[in-house]
Coordinates of C-alpha atoms in Angstrom, one line a residue:
X1 CA 93.6 103.5 193.0
X2 CA 95.6 104.1 189.9
X3 CA 93.8 104.6 186.6
X4 CA 93.6 101.9 184.0
X5 CA 96.1 103.9 181.7
X6 CA 98.6 104.1 184.4
X7 CA 98.5 100.4 184.9
X8 CA 99.3 99.8 181.2
X9 CA 102.2 102.3 181.3
X10 CA 105.6 100.6 180.1
X11 CA 103.9 97.6 178.8
X12 CA 105.3 96.3 175.3
X13 CA 103.5 94.4 172.7
X14 CA 105.3 91.2 171.6
X15 CA 105.6 90.2 167.9
X16 CA 102.7 88.7 166.3
X17 CA 104.4 85.3 165.8
X18 CA 105.1 85.1 169.6
X19 CA 101.6 86.2 170.7
X20 CA 99.4 84.1 172.7
X21 CA 96.8 84.7 169.9
X22 CA 98.7 82.3 167.7
X23 CA 98.2 79.5 170.2
X24 CA 94.7 77.9 170.5
X25 CA 93.2 77.9 174.0
X26 CA 93.1 74.4 175.6
X27 CA 90.5 73.9 178.2
X28 CA 92.6 71.0 179.8
X29 CA 95.2 73.4 180.9
X30 CA 94.8 74.3 184.6
X31 CA 93.7 77.9 185.0
X32 CA 95.7 79.2 188.0
X33 CA 94.8 82.7 187.3
X34 CA 92.7 85.0 185.1
X35 CA 94.2 85.8 181.7
X36 CA 96.0 89.2 181.6
X37 CA 94.8 92.1 179.4
X38 CA 98.1 92.0 177.3
X39 CA 96.9 89.8 174.4
X40 CA 93.7 91.9 174.0
X41 CA 95.8 95.2 173.7
X42 CA 98.0 93.5 171.0
X43 CA 95.1 92.4 169.0
X44 CA 93.6 95.7 169.1
X45 CA 96.7 97.3 167.9
X46 CA 97.2 95.0 165.0
X47 CA 93.5 95.2 164.0
X48 CA 93.9 99.2 163.9
X49 CA 97.1 98.9 161.6
X50 CA 95.3 96.5 159.1
X51 CA 92.3 98.7 159.0
X52 CA 94.2 101.8 158.2
X53 CA 96.3 99.9 155.5
X54 CA 93.1 98.6 154.0
X55 CA 91.6 102.1 154.1
X56 CA 94.7 103.6 152.4
X57 CA 94.6 101.0 149.5
X58 CA 90.8 101.6 149.1
X59 CA 91.4 105.4 148.7
X60 CA 94.2 104.7 146.2
X61 CA 91.9 102.4 144.2
X62 CA 89.0 104.8 144.3
X63 CA 91.5 107.7 143.1
X64 CA 92.7 105.5 140.3
X65 CA 89.2 104.5 139.3
X66 CA 87.9 108.2 139.2
X67 CA 91.1 109.2 137.2
X68 CA 90.4 106.5 134.6
X69 CA 86.8 107.4 134.4
X70 CA 87.3 111.2 134.1
X71 CA 90.7 111.7 132.6
X72 CA 92.1 108.5 131.3
X73 CA 95.0 109.9 129.1
X74 CA 96.2 112.5 131.6
X75 CA 99.9 112.4 132.1
X76 CA 100.4 109.7 129.4
X77 CA 102.7 110.4 126.4
X78 CA 101.5 107.4 124.4
X79 CA 98.6 108.7 122.5
X80 CA 95.9 106.8 120.6
X81 CA 97.5 107.7 117.3
X82 CA 100.8 106.1 118.6
X83 CA 98.8 103.0 119.4
X84 CA 97.4 102.8 115.9
X85 CA 100.9 103.5 114.4
X86 CA 102.3 100.7 116.5
X87 CA 99.5 98.3 115.4
X88 CA 100.3 99.1 111.6
X89 CA 104.0 98.6 112.2
X90 CA 104.0 95.4 114.0
X91 CA 100.6 93.8 112.8
X92 CA 100.6 92.7 109.1
X93 CA 99.0 90.2 106.8
X94 CA 101.2 87.2 106.6
X95 CA 99.3 85.4 103.9
X96 CA 101.1 83.9 100.8
X97 CA 101.4 86.4 98.1
X98 CA 101.5 89.5 100.5
X99 CA 104.4 92.0 99.8
X100 CA 106.2 93.1 103.0
X101 CA 109.1 95.5 103.5
X102 CA 112.1 94.1 105.4
X103 CA 115.8 94.6 106.3
X104 CA 118.4 92.1 105.7
X105 CA 120.6 91.4 108.9
X106 CA 122.4 88.2 108.2
X107 CA 123.5 86.2 105.1
X108 CA 125.0 82.8 104.6
X109 CA 125.7 80.4 101.8
X110 CA 122.1 79.3 101.5
X111 CA 120.2 82.7 101.7
X112 CA 119.6 85.5 104.0
X113 CA 117.8 86.3 107.3
X114 CA 115.3 89.3 107.0
X115 CA 113.7 91.3 109.8
X116 CA 110.1 92.1 108.6
X117 CA 108.9 93.1 112.3
X118 CA 107.0 89.8 112.6
X119 CA 107.1 87.7 115.6
X120 CA 110.1 85.8 114.3
X121 CA 112.6 86.6 111.4
X122 CA 111.9 85.5 107.8
X123 CA 114.3 83.7 105.5
X124 CA 115.2 84.4 101.8
X125 CA 116.5 81.2 100.2
X126 CA 119.2 81.6 97.7
X127 CA 117.1 80.3 94.8
X128 CA 114.5 83.0 95.6
X129 CA 117.1 85.9 95.6
X130 CA 117.1 86.6 92.0
X131 CA 115.8 85.5 88.5
X132 CA 119.5 84.9 87.7
X133 CA 121.4 82.0 89.0
X134 CA 123.6 82.9 92.0
X135 CA 126.2 81.2 94.2
X136 CA 125.8 83.7 96.9
X137 CA 123.1 86.2 97.7
X138 CA 125.7 88.9 97.8
X139 CA 126.2 88.7 94.1
X140 CA 122.7 90.2 93.7
X141 CA 123.6 93.1 96.2
X142 CA 121.7 91.4 99.1
X143 CA 123.8 92.4 102.1
X144 CA 123.1 93.3 105.7
X145 CA 121.4 96.5 106.1
X146 CA 119.7 96.3 102.7
X147 CA 116.0 97.4 102.9
X148 CA 113.9 95.9 100.2
X149 CA 110.3 94.7 99.4
X150 CA 109.7 91.0 99.5
X151 CA 106.9 88.7 98.8
X152 CA 105.8 85.9 101.2
X153 CA 105.8 82.5 99.4
X154 CA 105.5 80.1 102.3
X155 CA 106.0 79.2 106.0
X156 CA 108.5 77.0 107.6
X157 CA 106.6 74.6 109.8
X158 CA 109.4 73.8 112.1
X159 CA 109.7 77.3 113.6
X160 CA 106.7 79.2 112.1
X161 CA 109.1 81.5 110.3
X162 CA 108.0 82.9 106.8
X163 CA 109.8 82.3 103.6
X164 CA 110.4 85.3 101.3
X165 CA 111.2 85.7 97.6
X166 CA 112.6 88.5 95.4
X167 CA 112.5 86.4 92.3
X168 CA 108.7 86.5 92.0
X169 CA 108.8 90.3 92.2
X170 CA 111.5 90.5 89.7
X171 CA 109.7 88.1 87.2
X172 CA 106.6 90.4 87.5
X173 CA 108.7 93.4 86.6
X174 CA 110.4 91.6 83.7
X175 CA 107.1 90.5 82.1
X176 CA 105.9 94.1 82.3
X177 CA 109.1 95.3 80.7
X178 CA 108.8 92.8 77.8
X179 CA 105.2 93.9 77.2
X180 CA 106.4 97.6 77.1
X181 CA 109.3 96.6 74.7
X182 CA 106.9 94.9 72.5
X183 CA 104.5 97.8 72.3
X184 CA 107.4 100.1 71.4
X185 CA 108.6 97.7 68.7
X186 CA 112.2 97.9 69.7
X187 CA 115.1 95.7 69.0
X188 CA 116.7 94.0 72.0
X189 CA 119.7 91.8 72.6
X190 CA 119.3 88.2 73.7
X191 CA 122.0 85.8 74.8
X192 CA 121.5 82.1 73.4
X193 CA 121.6 79.8 76.4
X194 CA 120.1 76.6 75.0
X195 CA 118.5 74.9 71.8
X196 CA 116.0 72.2 70.8
X197 CA 115.0 70.8 67.5
X198 CA 112.7 73.8 66.8
X199 CA 115.0 76.8 67.6
X200 CA 117.1 78.3 70.3
X201 CA 116.4 79.6 73.8
X202 CA 117.6 83.2 74.6
X203 CA 117.6 85.1 77.8
X204 CA 115.9 88.6 77.4
X205 CA 115.3 90.7 80.6
X206 CA 116.1 87.8 82.6
X207 CA 113.3 85.6 80.9
X208 CA 113.8 82.5 78.7
X209 CA 112.5 83.2 75.3
X210 CA 112.1 80.9 72.3
X211 CA 113.4 81.8 68.8
X212 CA 112.4 79.4 66.1
X213 CA 114.9 78.5 63.5
X214 CA 112.6 80.0 60.8
X215 CA 113.0 83.4 62.6
X216 CA 116.9 83.2 62.6
X217 CA 118.4 85.2 59.8
X218 CA 121.6 83.1 59.4
X219 CA 121.9 79.4 58.6
X220 CA 124.1 78.8 61.7
X221 CA 123.6 75.7 63.8
X222 CA 122.4 75.8 67.4
X223 CA 125.9 74.9 68.5
X224 CA 127.4 77.9 66.6
X225 CA 124.8 80.2 68.2
X226 CA 125.2 79.0 71.8
X227 CA 126.5 81.9 74.1
X228 CA 126.2 84.4 71.3
X229 CA 124.0 87.5 71.5
X230 CA 121.4 88.0 68.8
X231 CA 119.4 91.1 67.9
X232 CA 115.7 90.2 68.5
X233 CA 112.2 91.6 68.3
X234 CA 109.2 90.3 70.3
X235 CA 106.6 88.3 68.4
X236 CA 104.5 87.0 71.4
X237 CA 104.4 88.0 75.1
X238 CA 102.0 85.9 77.1
X239 CA 102.6 85.9 80.9
X240 CA 99.7 83.7 81.7
X241 CA 100.9 81.0 79.3
X242 CA 104.6 81.7 80.0
X243 CA 105.1 82.2 76.3
X244 CA 107.8 84.5 75.1
X245 CA 108.5 84.1 71.3
X246 CA 111.2 86.2 69.7
X247 CA 112.3 86.8 66.1
X248 CA 116.0 87.6 64.8
X249 CA 114.7 88.1 61.2
X250 CA 112.4 90.9 62.3
X251 CA 115.2 92.6 64.1
X252 CA 117.6 92.4 61.2
X253 CA 115.0 93.4 58.7
X254 CA 114.2 96.5 60.9
X255 CA 118.0 97.4 61.2
X256 CA 118.6 96.7 57.5
X257 CA 115.7 99.0 56.5
X258 CA 117.4 101.9 58.1
X259 CA 120.7 101.5 56.1
X260 CA 121.1 103.6 52.9
X261 CA 123.0 103.3 49.7
X262 CA 126.6 102.6 50.4
X263 CA 126.0 100.8 53.7
X264 CA 127.9 97.6 54.4
X265 CA 125.9 94.7 55.8
X266 CA 126.5 91.1 56.8
X267 CA 124.7 88.5 54.8
X268 CA 124.4 84.8 54.0
X269 CA 124.4 83.1 50.7
X270 CA 120.9 81.5 50.2
X271 CA 121.1 80.2 46.6
X272 CA 123.1 80.5 43.4
X273 CA 121.7 81.3 39.9
X274 CA 123.5 81.7 36.6
X275 CA 122.9 85.5 36.8
X276 CA 124.0 86.0 40.4
X277 CA 123.5 85.0 44.1
X278 CA 120.6 85.7 46.5
X279 CA 121.8 86.9 49.8
X280 CA 119.9 87.0 53.0
X281 CA 120.6 90.2 54.9
X282 CA 118.7 89.7 58.0
X283 CA 115.2 88.8 56.7
X284 CA 115.5 90.6 53.3
X285 CA 116.7 88.8 50.2
X286 CA 119.2 90.9 48.1
X287 CA 120.5 90.0 44.7
X288 CA 124.4 90.0 44.2
X289 CA 124.5 90.2 40.4
X290 CA 127.3 88.4 38.7
X291 CA 128.6 91.7 37.3
X292 CA 128.8 93.0 40.9
X293 CA 130.9 90.3 42.3
X294 CA 134.3 91.4 41.1
X295 CA 136.0 93.8 38.8
X296 CA 137.4 90.6 37.1
X297 CA 135.1 88.6 35.1
X298 CA 133.4 85.7 36.9
X299 CA 132.3 82.9 34.6
X300 CA 131.2 80.5 37.3
X301 CA 129.7 81.9 40.5
X302 CA 130.2 78.6 42.2
X303 CA 134.0 79.0 42.1
X304 CA 133.5 82.2 44.2
X305 CA 130.5 81.5 46.5
X306 CA 128.6 78.8 48.0
X307 CA 125.2 78.5 49.8
X308 CA 125.7 79.2 53.4
X309 CA 128.7 81.4 53.1
X310 CA 128.8 84.5 55.2
X311 CA 130.1 87.6 53.6
X312 CA 130.0 91.5 53.6
X313 CA 128.2 93.1 50.8
X314 CA 127.3 96.8 50.1
X315 CA 123.9 98.0 49.3
X316 CA 123.7 99.6 45.8
X317 CA 120.0 100.2 45.9
X318 CA 116.8 99.4 47.9
X319 CA 113.5 99.4 46.4
X320 CA 111.3 99.2 49.6
X321 CA 107.9 99.1 47.6
X322 CA 109.0 96.1 45.5
X323 CA 111.2 94.6 48.2
X324 CA 114.2 94.4 45.9
X325 CA 117.8 95.1 47.0
X326 CA 120.9 95.3 44.9
X327 CA 124.2 94.3 46.3
X328 CA 127.7 94.6 45.5
X329 CA 131.2 93.0 46.6
X330 CA 132.8 94.5 43.6
X331 CA 132.8 98.1 45.1
X332 CA 134.5 96.7 48.3
X333 CA 137.6 95.3 46.4
X334 CA 140.8 97.3 47.4
X335 CA 142.3 96.1 44.0
X336 CA 140.4 94.5 41.1
X337 CA 140.1 90.8 41.4
X338 CA 140.5 90.5 45.2
X339 CA 137.1 89.0 45.6
X340 CA 138.3 86.0 43.5
X341 CA 141.9 85.7 44.8
X342 CA 141.5 87.0 48.4
X343 CA 138.0 87.4 49.7
X344 CA 139.1 87.6 53.3
X345 CA 141.0 90.9 52.5
X346 CA 137.9 92.3 50.9
X347 CA 135.8 91.7 54.0
X348 CA 138.5 93.3 56.3
X349 CA 138.7 96.4 54.2
X350 CA 134.9 96.5 53.5
X351 CA 134.0 99.5 55.7
X352 CA 137.0 101.4 54.4
X353 CA 136.3 100.9 50.9
X354 CA 132.6 101.6 51.5
X355 CA 133.6 104.9 53.0
X356 CA 135.6 105.8 49.9
X357 CA 132.7 104.8 47.7
X358 CA 130.3 107.1 49.6
X359 CA 132.7 110.0 49.5
X360 CA 132.8 109.5 45.7
X361 CA 129.0 109.5 45.5
X362 CA 128.9 112.7 47.6
X363 CA 131.4 114.4 45.3
X364 CA 129.3 113.4 42.2
X365 CA 126.1 114.6 43.8
X366 CA 127.8 118.0 44.6
X367 CA 129.1 118.4 41.0
X368 CA 125.5 117.6 39.8
X369 CA 124.1 120.2 42.1
X370 CA 126.8 122.7 40.9
X371 CA 125.8 122.0 37.2
X372 CA 122.2 122.7 38.1
X373 CA 123.0 126.0 39.9
X374 CA 125.2 127.2 36.9
X375 CA 122.0 127.1 34.8
X376 CA 120.1 128.9 37.6
X377 CA 122.0 131.9 38.2
X378 CA 119.1 133.6 39.8
X379 CA 119.8 131.5 42.9
X380 CA 122.8 133.5 43.7
X381 CA 124.6 130.4 44.8
X382 CA 127.3 128.2 43.3
X383 CA 129.5 125.3 44.4
X384 CA 133.3 125.6 44.3
X385 CA 135.5 123.0 42.8
X386 CA 135.9 121.7 46.4
X387 CA 132.1 121.2 46.7
X388 CA 131.6 124.2 49.0
X389 CA 128.3 126.0 48.5
X390 CA 128.8 129.8 48.4
X391 CA 127.8 133.0 46.5
X392 CA 128.3 133.4 42.8
X393 CA 132.1 133.9 41.9
X394 CA 133.4 136.5 39.5
X395 CA 134.5 134.0 36.9
X396 CA 130.9 132.7 36.5
X397 CA 128.8 135.2 34.4
X398 CA 125.4 136.0 35.7
X399 CA 123.8 135.1 32.2
X400 CA 125.2 131.5 32.5
X401 CA 127.6 129.7 30.4
X402 CA 128.0 129.5 26.6
X403 CA 128.0 126.0 25.6
X404 CA 128.4 126.5 22.0
X405 CA 132.0 125.6 22.0
X406 CA 131.8 122.5 24.1
X407 CA 133.0 119.5 22.0
X408 CA 130.8 116.5 21.4
X409 CA 131.6 113.5 23.5
X410 CA 133.6 110.8 21.8
X411 CA 133.2 107.0 22.0
X412 CA 134.7 105.7 25.2
X413 CA 134.1 108.8 27.3
X414 CA 130.7 108.4 27.9
X415 CA 131.3 106.3 30.9

C-alpha cells in the first residue's frame, strides 16, 4: 500500500477563488461519495502563508518599536534644532500691529502681493505703500524681489489673507525724525501744500505740519505761498495728538543772526516813519534810515517804498543785545540815485555791490592794522600797500615815524 505522501504526489492547489471552501456546504445535495482531501490541503497551505506574513509584519513592527524606544533619531538628518527653526520660520504672530518680513513677488495697479511665509500670501494696498501719494507702488521702489519689513493692519475675510502696510512704519520713522530735528534746533525746508484762515500747511519729512500766519516772516498771501518751499523750525512735535507746528520766523531769525556786516538779506517793508522804514528780515525788525535809502536825497519815503514791498537790503550793523539792526540800500546802488530811478537794477546788482563794499571794508581794516603796527615796531611785522602782512621793510625805521611834519587836516578832508 502506497504511503499517504505518494498518494498526494502531483496534486495541484487551485486558486482560492475557485476553491470549494468558498462555497457553503449544502446538506440537500446528494452525497454520492466521501469528500476528497484536496480542499483540506489547500486550506492548510493558505493558513501557513498568512501566518508567515503576519509573523513577518509582527517582527517589523516590533523592530520599529524597539528602534523608536532606544534610538529614535538614528539615521535621521532632520534634527530637533532644525524642527525648531522650521517652527520659527513658518509659525508667526498674525495679530494686527505685528511686524513681519516679506518678499514682494507680484505688483499691480492696486498694490502688491507679498510672501510672508504664511498659509496664504499677504497684500499691500497702494494707499498703504508710502506716506506720499503714489499712482503705482513701483514709484516707491516696491518691485518683485524686494525684501522689506511690513506691519499687519488687517485681514481680508474673503480669503483669510493678511493686509500689510509700509505707511505706518514710515509714519513712525517720520515722527521720530521730527523729534530729533526739534531737539537739534535745526532749520528744515517745508513745501506749502495747503492753507486755511489761520495759516498754511507744509510737508516736512512726509508729515503735514501747520505754520500760523503769525509765524511767517513775509506778508505774502496763502495763494502766493502755495507750492513754495519755506525755511522752517519746529515749535511743537506731538505724535499722540498728531500736532506738528512750525515757524518760518524762527528759521529766518536764526539764519539772519548768522549774517555779518555787509551781508545782503531779503526783507519786507512793515511800516514807514518820517525818519525811515522798518524792514522785517525774517523775524528781526531792522531800520532803513532815510539817509541810507539812496545817495540822492529822499524827501518823502512813500515815493520810494510802500508797506508790503519786498526788497534786498544790506546789514550795516547788528546790536544783538539791544535787538537793533541798521540797514542800507544806498550801499547797493551801482550809481547814485538808482534806488529812486531803477530799484530793480539795485536788487539785481545787490550781491555784486555788497561784495565790493566788503572788499573796501577789508582794505580799510587792513590799513588800520598797518597804522597800529607802524606804532608798534617791536612786533617785527608790517603791512604792505597791498595789505599783505610781512616783516618790517627797510623803508620803515625801527623807531617809528616822525609825525612832526604831517600837515593838519583841512576842512572837507575829514570824511
